XYZ file of C-alpha atoms in Angstrom:
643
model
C 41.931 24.272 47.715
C 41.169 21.537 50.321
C 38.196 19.084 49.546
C 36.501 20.403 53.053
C 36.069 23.642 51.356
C 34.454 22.247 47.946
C 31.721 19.640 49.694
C 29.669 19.788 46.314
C 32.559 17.315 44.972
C 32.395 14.880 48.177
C 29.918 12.529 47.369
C 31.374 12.350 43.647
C 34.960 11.608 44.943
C 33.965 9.526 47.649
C 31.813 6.994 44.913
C 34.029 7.361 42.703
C 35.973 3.609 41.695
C 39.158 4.453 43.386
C 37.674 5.353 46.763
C 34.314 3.055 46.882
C 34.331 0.802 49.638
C 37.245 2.636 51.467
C 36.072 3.525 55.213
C 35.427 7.085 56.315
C 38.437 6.991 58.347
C 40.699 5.560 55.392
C 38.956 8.332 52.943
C 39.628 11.102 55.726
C 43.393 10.372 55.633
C 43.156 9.337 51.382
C 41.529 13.199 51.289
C 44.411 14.825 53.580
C 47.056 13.614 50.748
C 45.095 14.735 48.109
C 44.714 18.140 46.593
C 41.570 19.890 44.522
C 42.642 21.945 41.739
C 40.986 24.635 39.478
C 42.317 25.641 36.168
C 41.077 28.269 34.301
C 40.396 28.844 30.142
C 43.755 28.053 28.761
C 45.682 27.113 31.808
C 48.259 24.237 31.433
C 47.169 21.280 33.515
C 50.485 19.557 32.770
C 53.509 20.711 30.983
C 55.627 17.860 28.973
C 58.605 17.870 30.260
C 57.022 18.135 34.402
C 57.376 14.637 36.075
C 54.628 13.278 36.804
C 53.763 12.783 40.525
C 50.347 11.160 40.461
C 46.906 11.204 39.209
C 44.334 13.401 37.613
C 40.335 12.912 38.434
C 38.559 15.478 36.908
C 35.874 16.548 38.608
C 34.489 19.330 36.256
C 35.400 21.380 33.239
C 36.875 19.589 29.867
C 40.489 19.249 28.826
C 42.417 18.878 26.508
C 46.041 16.263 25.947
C 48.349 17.463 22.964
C 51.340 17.882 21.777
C 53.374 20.614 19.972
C 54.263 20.017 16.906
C 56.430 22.727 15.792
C 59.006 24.153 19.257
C 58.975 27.341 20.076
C 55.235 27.706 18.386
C 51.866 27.115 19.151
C 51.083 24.680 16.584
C 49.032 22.153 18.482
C 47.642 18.331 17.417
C 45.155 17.360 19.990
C 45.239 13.813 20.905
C 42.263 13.535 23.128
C 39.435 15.322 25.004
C 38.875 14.558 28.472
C 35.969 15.585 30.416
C 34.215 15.085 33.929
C 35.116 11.784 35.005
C 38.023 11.025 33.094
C 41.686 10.778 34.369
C 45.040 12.440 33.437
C 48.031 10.591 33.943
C 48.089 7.322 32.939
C 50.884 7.639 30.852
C 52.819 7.445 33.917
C 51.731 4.125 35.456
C 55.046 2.580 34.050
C 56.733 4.347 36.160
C 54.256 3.757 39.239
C 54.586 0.080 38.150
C 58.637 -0.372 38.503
C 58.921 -0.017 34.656
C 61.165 3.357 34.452
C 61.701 4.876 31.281
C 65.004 4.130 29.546
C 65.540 7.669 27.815
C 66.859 9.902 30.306
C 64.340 12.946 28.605
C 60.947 11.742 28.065
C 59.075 14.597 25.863
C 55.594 13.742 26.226
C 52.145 15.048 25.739
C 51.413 18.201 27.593
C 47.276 18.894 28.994
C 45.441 22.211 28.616
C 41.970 23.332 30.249
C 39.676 24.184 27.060
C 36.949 25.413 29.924
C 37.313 26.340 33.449
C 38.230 22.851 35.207
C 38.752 21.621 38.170
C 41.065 17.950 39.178
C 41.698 16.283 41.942
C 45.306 15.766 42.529
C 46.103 11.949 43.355
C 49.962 10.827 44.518
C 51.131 7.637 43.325
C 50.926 7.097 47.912
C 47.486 6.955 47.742
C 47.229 5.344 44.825
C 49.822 2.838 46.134
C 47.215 1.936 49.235
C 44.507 1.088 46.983
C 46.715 -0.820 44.730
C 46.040 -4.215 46.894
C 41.988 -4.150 45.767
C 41.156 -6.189 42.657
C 38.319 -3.485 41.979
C 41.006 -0.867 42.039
C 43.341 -2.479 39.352
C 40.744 -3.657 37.493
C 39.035 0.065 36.717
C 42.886 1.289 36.018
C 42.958 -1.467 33.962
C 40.240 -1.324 31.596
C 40.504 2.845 31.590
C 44.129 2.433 30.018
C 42.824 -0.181 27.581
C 39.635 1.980 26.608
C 41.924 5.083 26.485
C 44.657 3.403 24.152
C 42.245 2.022 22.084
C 40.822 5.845 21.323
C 44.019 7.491 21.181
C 45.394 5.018 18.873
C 42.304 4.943 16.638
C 42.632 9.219 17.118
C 45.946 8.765 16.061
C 45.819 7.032 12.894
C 42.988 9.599 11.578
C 45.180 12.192 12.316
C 48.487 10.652 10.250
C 45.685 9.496 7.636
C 44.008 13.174 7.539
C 47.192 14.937 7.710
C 48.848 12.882 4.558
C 45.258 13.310 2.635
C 44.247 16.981 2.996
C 44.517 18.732 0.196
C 41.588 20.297 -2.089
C 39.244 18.902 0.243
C 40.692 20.276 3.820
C 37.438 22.351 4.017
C 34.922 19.496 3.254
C 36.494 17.485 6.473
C 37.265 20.437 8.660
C 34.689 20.275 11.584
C 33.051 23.027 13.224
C 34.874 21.756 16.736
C 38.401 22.703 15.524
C 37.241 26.443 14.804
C 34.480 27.904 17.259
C 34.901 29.720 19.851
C 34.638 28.642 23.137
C 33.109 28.935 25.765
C 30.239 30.986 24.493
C 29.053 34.260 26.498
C 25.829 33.657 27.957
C 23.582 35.689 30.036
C 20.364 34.971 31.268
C 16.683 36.041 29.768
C 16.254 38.829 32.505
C 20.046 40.130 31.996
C 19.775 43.959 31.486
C 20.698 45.149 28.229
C 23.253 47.769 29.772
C 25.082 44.744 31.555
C 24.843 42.947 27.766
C 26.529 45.429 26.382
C 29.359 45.896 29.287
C 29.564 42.101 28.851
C 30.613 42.020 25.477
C 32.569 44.611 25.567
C 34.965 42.803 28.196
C 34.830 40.321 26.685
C 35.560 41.384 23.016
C 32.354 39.459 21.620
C 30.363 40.139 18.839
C 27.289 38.770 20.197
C 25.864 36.415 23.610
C 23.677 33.567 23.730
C 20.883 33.511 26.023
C 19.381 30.588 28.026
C 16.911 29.736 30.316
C 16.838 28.096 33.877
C 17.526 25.034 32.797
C 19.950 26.200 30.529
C 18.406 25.192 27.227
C 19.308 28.098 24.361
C 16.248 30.330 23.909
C 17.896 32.982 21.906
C 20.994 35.229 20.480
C 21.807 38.593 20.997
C 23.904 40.114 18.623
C 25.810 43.672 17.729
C 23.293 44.269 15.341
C 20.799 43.586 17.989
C 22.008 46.296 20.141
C 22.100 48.587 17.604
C 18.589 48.300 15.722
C 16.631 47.134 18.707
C 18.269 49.448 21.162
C 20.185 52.589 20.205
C 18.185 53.229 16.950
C 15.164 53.747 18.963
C 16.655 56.077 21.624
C 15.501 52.598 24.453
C 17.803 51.180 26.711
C 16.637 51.732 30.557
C 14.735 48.464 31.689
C 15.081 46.123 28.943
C 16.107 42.468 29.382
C 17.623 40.341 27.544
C 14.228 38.793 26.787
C 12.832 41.301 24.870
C 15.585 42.182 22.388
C 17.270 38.850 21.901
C 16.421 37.263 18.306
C 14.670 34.084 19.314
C 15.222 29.992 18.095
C 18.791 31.061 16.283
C 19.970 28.972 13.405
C 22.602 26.518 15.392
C 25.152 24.179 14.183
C 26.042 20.682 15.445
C 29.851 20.440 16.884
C 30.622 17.562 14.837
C 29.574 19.145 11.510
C 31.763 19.888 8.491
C 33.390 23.163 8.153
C 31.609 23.557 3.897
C 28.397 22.755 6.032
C 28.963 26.233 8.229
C 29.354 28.302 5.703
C 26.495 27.285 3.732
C 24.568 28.065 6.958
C 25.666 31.236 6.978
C 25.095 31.992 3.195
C 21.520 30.239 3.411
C 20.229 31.960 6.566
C 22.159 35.146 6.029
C 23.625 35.349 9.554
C 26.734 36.017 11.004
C 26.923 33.987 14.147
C 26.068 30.258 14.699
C 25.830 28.586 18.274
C 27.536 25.428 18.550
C 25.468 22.952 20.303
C 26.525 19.232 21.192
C 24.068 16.230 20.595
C 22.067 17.235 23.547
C 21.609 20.757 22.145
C 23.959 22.227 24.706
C 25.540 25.394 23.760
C 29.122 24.646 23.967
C 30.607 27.348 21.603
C 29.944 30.004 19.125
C 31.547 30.182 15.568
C 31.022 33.600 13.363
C 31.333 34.042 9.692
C 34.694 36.001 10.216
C 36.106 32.535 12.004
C 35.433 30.834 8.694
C 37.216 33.267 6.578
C 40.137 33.784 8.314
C 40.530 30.040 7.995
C 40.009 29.491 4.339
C 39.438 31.369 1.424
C 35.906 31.748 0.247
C 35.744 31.095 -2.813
C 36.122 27.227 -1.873
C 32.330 28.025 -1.422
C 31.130 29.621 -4.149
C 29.721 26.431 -5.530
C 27.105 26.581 -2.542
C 25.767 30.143 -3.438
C 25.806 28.785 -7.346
C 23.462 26.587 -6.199
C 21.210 29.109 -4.644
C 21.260 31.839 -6.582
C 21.041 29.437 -10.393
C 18.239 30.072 -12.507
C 17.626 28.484 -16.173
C 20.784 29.421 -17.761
C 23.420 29.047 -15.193
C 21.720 25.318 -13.608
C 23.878 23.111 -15.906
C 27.140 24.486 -14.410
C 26.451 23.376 -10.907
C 27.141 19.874 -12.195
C 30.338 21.075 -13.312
C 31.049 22.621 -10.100
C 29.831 19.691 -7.726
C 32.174 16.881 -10.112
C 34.973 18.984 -9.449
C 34.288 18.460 -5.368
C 33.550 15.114 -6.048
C 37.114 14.622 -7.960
C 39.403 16.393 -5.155
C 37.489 14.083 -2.419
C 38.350 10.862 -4.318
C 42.064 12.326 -5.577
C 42.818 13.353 -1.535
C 41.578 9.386 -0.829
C 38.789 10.691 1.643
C 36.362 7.557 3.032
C 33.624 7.083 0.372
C 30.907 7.112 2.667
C 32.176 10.559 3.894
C 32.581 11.726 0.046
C 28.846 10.172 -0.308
C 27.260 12.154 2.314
C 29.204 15.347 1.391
C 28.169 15.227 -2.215
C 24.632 13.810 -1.123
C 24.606 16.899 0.286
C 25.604 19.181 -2.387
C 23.034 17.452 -4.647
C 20.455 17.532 -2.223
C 20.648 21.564 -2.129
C 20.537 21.562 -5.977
C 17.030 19.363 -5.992
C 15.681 21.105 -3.503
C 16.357 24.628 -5.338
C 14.553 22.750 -8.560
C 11.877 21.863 -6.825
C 11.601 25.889 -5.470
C 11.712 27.093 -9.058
C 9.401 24.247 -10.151
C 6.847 26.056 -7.438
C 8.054 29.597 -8.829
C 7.265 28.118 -12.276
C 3.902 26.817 -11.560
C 2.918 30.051 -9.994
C 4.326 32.383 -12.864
C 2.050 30.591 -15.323
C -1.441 30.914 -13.870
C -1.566 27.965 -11.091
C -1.453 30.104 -7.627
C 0.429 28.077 -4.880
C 0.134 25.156 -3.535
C -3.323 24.246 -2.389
C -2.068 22.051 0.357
C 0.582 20.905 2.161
C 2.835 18.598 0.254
C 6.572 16.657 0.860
C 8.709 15.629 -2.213
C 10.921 12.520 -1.997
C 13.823 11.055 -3.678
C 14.172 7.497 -4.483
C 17.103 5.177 -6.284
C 20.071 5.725 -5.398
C 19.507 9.715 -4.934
C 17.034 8.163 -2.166
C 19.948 6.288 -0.504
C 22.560 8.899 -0.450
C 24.721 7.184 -3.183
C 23.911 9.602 -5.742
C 27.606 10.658 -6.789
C 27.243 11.852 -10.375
C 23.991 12.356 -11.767
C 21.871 9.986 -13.216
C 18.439 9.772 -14.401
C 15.360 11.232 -11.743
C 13.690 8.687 -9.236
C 11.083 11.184 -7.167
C 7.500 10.963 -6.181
C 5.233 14.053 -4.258
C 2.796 13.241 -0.957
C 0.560 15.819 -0.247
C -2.487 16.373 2.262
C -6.059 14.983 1.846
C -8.470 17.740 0.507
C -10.783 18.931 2.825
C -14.470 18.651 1.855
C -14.455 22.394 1.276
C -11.656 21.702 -1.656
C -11.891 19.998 -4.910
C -9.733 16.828 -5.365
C -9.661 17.365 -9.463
C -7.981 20.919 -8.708
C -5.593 19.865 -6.622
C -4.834 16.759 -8.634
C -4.263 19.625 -11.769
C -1.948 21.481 -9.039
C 0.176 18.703 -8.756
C 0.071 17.238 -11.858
C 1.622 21.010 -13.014
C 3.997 20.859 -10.223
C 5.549 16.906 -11.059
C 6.196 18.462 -14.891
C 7.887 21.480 -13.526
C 10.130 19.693 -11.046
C 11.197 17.346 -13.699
C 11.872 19.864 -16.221
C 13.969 21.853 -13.867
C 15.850 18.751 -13.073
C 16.307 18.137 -16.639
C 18.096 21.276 -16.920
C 20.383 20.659 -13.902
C 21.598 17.218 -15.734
C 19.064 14.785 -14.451
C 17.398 13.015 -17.238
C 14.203 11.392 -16.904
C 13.695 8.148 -15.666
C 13.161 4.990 -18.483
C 10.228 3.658 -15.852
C 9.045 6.514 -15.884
C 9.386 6.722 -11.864
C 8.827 10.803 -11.292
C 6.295 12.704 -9.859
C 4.906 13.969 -13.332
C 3.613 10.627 -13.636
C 0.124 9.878 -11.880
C 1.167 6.408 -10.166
C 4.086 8.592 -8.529
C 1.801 11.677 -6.862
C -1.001 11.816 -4.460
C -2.487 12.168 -1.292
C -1.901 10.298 1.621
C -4.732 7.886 1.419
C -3.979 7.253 -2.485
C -0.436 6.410 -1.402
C -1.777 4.079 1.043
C -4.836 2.639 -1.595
C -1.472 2.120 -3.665
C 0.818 0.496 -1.124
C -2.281 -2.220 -0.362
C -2.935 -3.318 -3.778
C 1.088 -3.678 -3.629
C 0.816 -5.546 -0.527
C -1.777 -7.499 -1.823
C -0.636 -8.346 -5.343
C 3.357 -8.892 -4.693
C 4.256 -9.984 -7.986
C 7.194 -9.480 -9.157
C 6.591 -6.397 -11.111
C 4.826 -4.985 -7.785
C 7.739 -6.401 -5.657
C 10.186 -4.443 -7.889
C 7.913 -0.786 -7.563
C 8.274 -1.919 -3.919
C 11.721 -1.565 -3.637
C 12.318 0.944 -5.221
C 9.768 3.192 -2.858
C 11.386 1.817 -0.006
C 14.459 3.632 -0.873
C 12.638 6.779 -0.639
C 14.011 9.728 1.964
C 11.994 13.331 2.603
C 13.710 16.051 0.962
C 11.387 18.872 1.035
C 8.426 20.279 2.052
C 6.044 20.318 5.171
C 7.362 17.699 8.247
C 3.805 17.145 9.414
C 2.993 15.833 5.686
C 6.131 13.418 6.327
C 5.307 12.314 9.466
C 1.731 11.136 8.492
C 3.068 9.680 5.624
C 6.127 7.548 7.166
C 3.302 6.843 10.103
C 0.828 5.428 6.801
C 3.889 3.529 5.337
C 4.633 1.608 8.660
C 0.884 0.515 8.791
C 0.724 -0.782 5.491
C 4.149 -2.314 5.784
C 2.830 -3.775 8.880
C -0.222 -5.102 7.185
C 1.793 -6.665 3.801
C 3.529 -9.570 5.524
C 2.991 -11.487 2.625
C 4.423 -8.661 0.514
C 7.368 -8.641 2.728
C 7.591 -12.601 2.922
C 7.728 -13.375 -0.727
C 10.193 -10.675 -1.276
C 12.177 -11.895 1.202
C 12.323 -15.630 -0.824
C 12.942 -13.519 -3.788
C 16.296 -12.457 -2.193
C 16.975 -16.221 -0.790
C 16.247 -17.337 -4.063
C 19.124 -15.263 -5.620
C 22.034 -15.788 -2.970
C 25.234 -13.121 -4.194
C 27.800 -15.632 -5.760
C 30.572 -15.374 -3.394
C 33.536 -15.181 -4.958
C 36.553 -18.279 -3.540
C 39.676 -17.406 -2.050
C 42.271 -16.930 -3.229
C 42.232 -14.290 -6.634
C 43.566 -16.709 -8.986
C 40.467 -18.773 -8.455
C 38.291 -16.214 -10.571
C 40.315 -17.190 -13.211
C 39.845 -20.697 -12.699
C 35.867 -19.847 -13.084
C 36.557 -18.054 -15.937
C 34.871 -14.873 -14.079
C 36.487 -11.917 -15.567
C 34.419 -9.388 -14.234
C 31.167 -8.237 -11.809
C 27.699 -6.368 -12.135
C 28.447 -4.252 -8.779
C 25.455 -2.904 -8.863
C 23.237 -6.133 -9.798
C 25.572 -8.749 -7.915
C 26.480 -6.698 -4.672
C 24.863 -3.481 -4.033
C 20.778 -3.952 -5.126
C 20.935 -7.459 -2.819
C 22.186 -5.738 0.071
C 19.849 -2.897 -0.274
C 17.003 -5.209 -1.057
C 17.496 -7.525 1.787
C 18.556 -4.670 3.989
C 14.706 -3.044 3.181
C 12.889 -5.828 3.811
C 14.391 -6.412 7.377
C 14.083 -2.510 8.174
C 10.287 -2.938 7.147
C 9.501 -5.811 9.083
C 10.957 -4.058 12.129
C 9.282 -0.543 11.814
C 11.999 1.119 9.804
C 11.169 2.706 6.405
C 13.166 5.707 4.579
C 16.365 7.623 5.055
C 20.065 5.770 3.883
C 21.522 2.220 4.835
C 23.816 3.135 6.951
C 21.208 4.892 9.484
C 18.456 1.457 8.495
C 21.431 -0.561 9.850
C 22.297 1.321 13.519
C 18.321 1.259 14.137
C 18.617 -2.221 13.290
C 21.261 -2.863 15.948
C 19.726 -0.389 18.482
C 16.291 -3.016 18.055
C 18.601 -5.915 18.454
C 18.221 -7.275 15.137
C 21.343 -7.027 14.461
C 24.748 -7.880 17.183
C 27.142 -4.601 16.774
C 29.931 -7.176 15.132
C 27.540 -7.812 12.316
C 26.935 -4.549 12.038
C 30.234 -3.489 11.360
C 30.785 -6.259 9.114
C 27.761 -4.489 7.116
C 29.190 -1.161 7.182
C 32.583 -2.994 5.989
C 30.930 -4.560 3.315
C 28.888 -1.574 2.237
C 32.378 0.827 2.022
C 33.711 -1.676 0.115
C 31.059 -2.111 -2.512
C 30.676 1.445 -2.560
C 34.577 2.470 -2.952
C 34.945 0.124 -5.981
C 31.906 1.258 -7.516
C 32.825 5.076 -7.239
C 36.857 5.075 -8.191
C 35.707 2.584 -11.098
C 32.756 4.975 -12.624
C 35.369 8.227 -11.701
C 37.823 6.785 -13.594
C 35.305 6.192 -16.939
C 33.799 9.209 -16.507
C 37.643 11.025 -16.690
C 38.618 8.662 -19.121
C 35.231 9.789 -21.538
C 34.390 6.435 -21.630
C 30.346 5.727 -20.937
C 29.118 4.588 -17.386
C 28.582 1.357 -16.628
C 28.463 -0.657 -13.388
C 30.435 -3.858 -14.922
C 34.066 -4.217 -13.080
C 36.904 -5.580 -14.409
C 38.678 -7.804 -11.667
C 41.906 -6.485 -13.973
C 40.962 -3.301 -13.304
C 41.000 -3.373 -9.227
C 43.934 -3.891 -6.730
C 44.221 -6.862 -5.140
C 43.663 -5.652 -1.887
C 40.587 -4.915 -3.582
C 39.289 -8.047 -4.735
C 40.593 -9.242 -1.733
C 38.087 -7.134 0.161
C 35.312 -7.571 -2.170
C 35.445 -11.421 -1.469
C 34.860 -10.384 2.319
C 31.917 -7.931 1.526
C 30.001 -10.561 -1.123
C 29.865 -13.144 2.151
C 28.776 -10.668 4.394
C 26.227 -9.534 1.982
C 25.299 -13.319 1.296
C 24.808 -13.747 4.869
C 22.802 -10.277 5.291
C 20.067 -12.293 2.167
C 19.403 -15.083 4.389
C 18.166 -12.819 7.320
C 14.563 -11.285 6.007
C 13.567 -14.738 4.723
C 14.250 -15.693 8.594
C 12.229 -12.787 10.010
C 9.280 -12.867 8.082
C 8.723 -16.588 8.000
């Protein structure tokens, strides 16, 4: 296919870093030795053991590099995705350079289109005439440094994964490495006889359909067909439009295989569009995908949560500990155990909180009166929760309107904090000491009582008040109505934004108590007679206090740390090298903590945040050392900020 043929790709060739600033007449005769290439679903781009001749600019289409493990199989490990833009070949430029290869039989990485593509073939001649501009070697240049950086960094999770799978293969499994792709789409005025032709070709079990701009508007399944269609004797003149289920459950590319499945068990479908951070339909993954990949009952624990009433609640604990011990046994990341079991936990409040409405209802009380959001706090509220503790909750809900009495609804919810904390009882959450749960009246109400309370805590920050202060600030929506949420994060900024002084004497709280770094190297703890640490008290409450009083001075309140940090960074507060250093810090603190209390609890012994430095590796406490500076450094911030 010559490029006079394909003008849509002119202008992008022509600006593209290798050919900017070349003249028409030395593009013309660049063009002549060049050669556009399409590649269909499947096709190989490059085979391993082809030389290599040139270049690769992809114009369109994604690809992917690999290589087989097993010869004479199809056993694949992918070690990149290129798309638009990208180049295929680098691995070459040694050669291009004057730096042969010394085995006589390189086997390297072969390339496959995962979507119809199409490449613009580049010889190392044209490549050699451009060689002479600085703009030229400079882009080849930082490509091959950006690309070794990924594949090596792709590489290593791949030799880590591989060597850590085990029990927990289908809690890290993502929805990428299994869907189907690309996904059949037709348009909203397709006919429904063409649908079915369609997916009959194709072999399909179902379509998605999009609009002019391509946005997903709808699905359009076998089931579809049959109950919408044949069952009522119609098929002559209708569109896809008018039979197509509408707003379909999707999933997110990047999310966890355990995470599909209990999509499919909640929502009771069958099909799932796979849509990319721009909600771009880039696949489709079905219920049978999952099962042919992994036995089900690796899920059971997800419909024990959903279908557990009085008597079978206290064995989801059971269930979720034993997900909890295979992650930390297969040495997963502990902020990727965290926000799996985070997960699994959140499913089980939220079903309390379901039967706690159920309850209320059963016994005399109607529904709710108005719309209402329930939150979790403590360490539940930051997404640390990884064996259950005692309850930290409070419920928002709407103001009356002058039609409704206050008193009732007050009853409503009154009724409604006892049942959720009974429910949670049962599940193995035991009520709080402070009494911090949404039974209690200082921990329920409407909007504007939440915001009468967060002023007299604004306005009275004592130390007591500055205490209940962070310990809401660790709160994160868990259920109910999003409009009740939004008004209430919206009230919580305000009043944030109107306690400075709140915010400013915390903040010389923090400064007051700088996190006692620890001296290098380990036999110095023994010189200071420090046998052991309060992780929670010493490392973990200063970062999340300091952390909370930053986030609130700069318009960030609720959800976990690790998401308070990134919007930190995206509003400049923080440089992205201190923000790693936070993450690093926070892993840390958060690995020791976990293995330490997993161990106790397997042990029998009773929980308890106090760590033995004999008890830890070295590399450790070597670590920890690193994480208590960088939290020391993150106390002397807010102090900074709100001065």
């Amino acid at each position: 296919m010559s490029l006079q043929e394909n003008n849509v790709y002119y202008n992008q060739i022509k600006n593209h870093p290798l050919f900017s600033g070349a003249s028409a007449a030395e593009f013309g005769a660049f063009m002549e030795d060049c050669n556009l290439r399409e590649y269909e679903k499947g096709d190989t781009v490059l085979f391993s053991k082809t030389p290599r001749e040139g270049l690769l600019l992809i114009l369109e289409g994604m690809t992917e590099v690999y290589v087989n493990t097993k010869e004479g199989h199809s056993s694949q490990e992918v070690l990149e995705v290129l798309e638009a833009g990208d180049i295929i070949g680098f691995s070459s430029l040694a050669d291009f350079l004057g730096q042969p290869s010394e085995v006589e039989v390189n086997y390297t990485v072969e390339v496959q289109a995962v979507e119809k593509s199409v490449c613009l073939q580049i010889p190392y001649s044209v490549l050699e005439k451009r060689w002479d501009k600085e703009e030229v070697r400079e882009y080849v240049l930082r490509q091959v440094s950006v690309r070794l950086r990924d594949i090596y960094a792709s590489l290593a999770e791949q030799v880590q994964l591989a060597s850590q799978w085990g029990e927990s293969e289908a809690f890290i499994r993502r929805v990428q490495d299994i869907m189907t792709t690309p996904p059949i789409v037709v348009d909203q005025e397709t006919e429904v006889d063409d649908i079915a032709r369609i997916m009959v070709k194709e072999s399909t079990s179902s379509v998605v359909v999009e609009d002019e701009d391509r946005k997903l508007v709808g699905i359009i399944t076998e089931k579809d067909l049959v109950h919408r269609v044949v069952a009522k004797g119609m098929a002559s003149g209708l569109r896809a439009r008018t039979i197509m289920t509408p707003r379909p459950f999707t999933i997110q590319r990047q999310a966890y295989y355990y995470e599909a499945m209990s999509s499919f068990l909640m929502n009771r479908v069958k099909h799932l569009p796979v849509v990319d951070e721009n909600e771009s339909v880039k696949g489709m993954l079905t219920l049978s995908d999952l099962l042919r990949q992994q036995n089900r009952g690796k899920f059971e624990i997800l419909q024990e949560v959903e279908e557990s009433n009085a008597e079978t609640l206290p064995h989801v604990k059971k269930a979720i500990y034993e997900v909890l011990g295979n992650l930390i046994q297969d040495k997963i990341p502990t902020l990727q155990i965290l926000n799996i079991i985070t997960q699994l936990f959140d499913r089980l409040v939220r079903h309390c909180v379901v039967l706690a409405v159920e309850s209320v209802e059963e016994k005399g009380y109607g529904k709710p009166p108005v719309a209402y959001s329930f939150y979790l706090m403590g360490s539940g509220g930051r997404g640390e929760q990884f064996m259950l503790t005692d309850q930290d909750h409070f419920l928002v809900y709407e103001d009356p309107e002058d039609d409704q009495d206050p008193d009732e609804i007050e009853m409503y919810f009154r009724m409604l904090g006892g049942e959720i904390v009974l429910w949670l009882e049962r599940a193995g959450y035991r009520p709080c000491d402070g009494n911090m749960m949404a039974s209690e009246h200082s921990w329920r109400g409407s909007v504007s009582k939440w915001a009468e309370r967060l002023r007299t805590w604004g306005v009275r920050a004592t130390n007591e008040n500055i205490l209940l202060g962070h310990n809401f600030l660790a709160f994160r929506y868990l259920y109910g109505e999003e409009a009740v949420d939004e008004k209430f994060t919206k009230m919580v900024l305000q009043q944030m934004e109107k306690s400075r002084i709140f915010l400013y004497r915390a903040a010389e709280q923090e400064k007051a108590s700088p996190v006692q770094t620890l001296d290098h190297p380990i036999r110095a703890l023994f010189r200071l007679k420090k046998e052991s640490i309060d992780i929670k008290k010493n490392a973990l409450f200063p970062f999340h206090h300091s952390l909370q009083i930053l986030a609130a001075h700069h318009g960030v309140v609720g959800g976990v740390p690790t998401d308070q940090i990134k919007k930190l960074t995206r509003k400049g507060v923080f440089t992205e090298a201190f923000e790693d250093e936070l993450l690093f810090a926070y892993e840390i603190v958060l690995k020791i903590r976990v293995e330490q209390s997993w161990n106790r609890y397997s042990r029998g012994e009773q929980s308890s945040s106090e760590i033995k430095f004999t008890h830890i590796k070295s590399r450790d406490k070597e670590e920890l050392m690193l994480a208590l500076k960088t939290i020391r450094s993150l106390q002397n911030q807010p102090s900074a900020h709100s001065a």
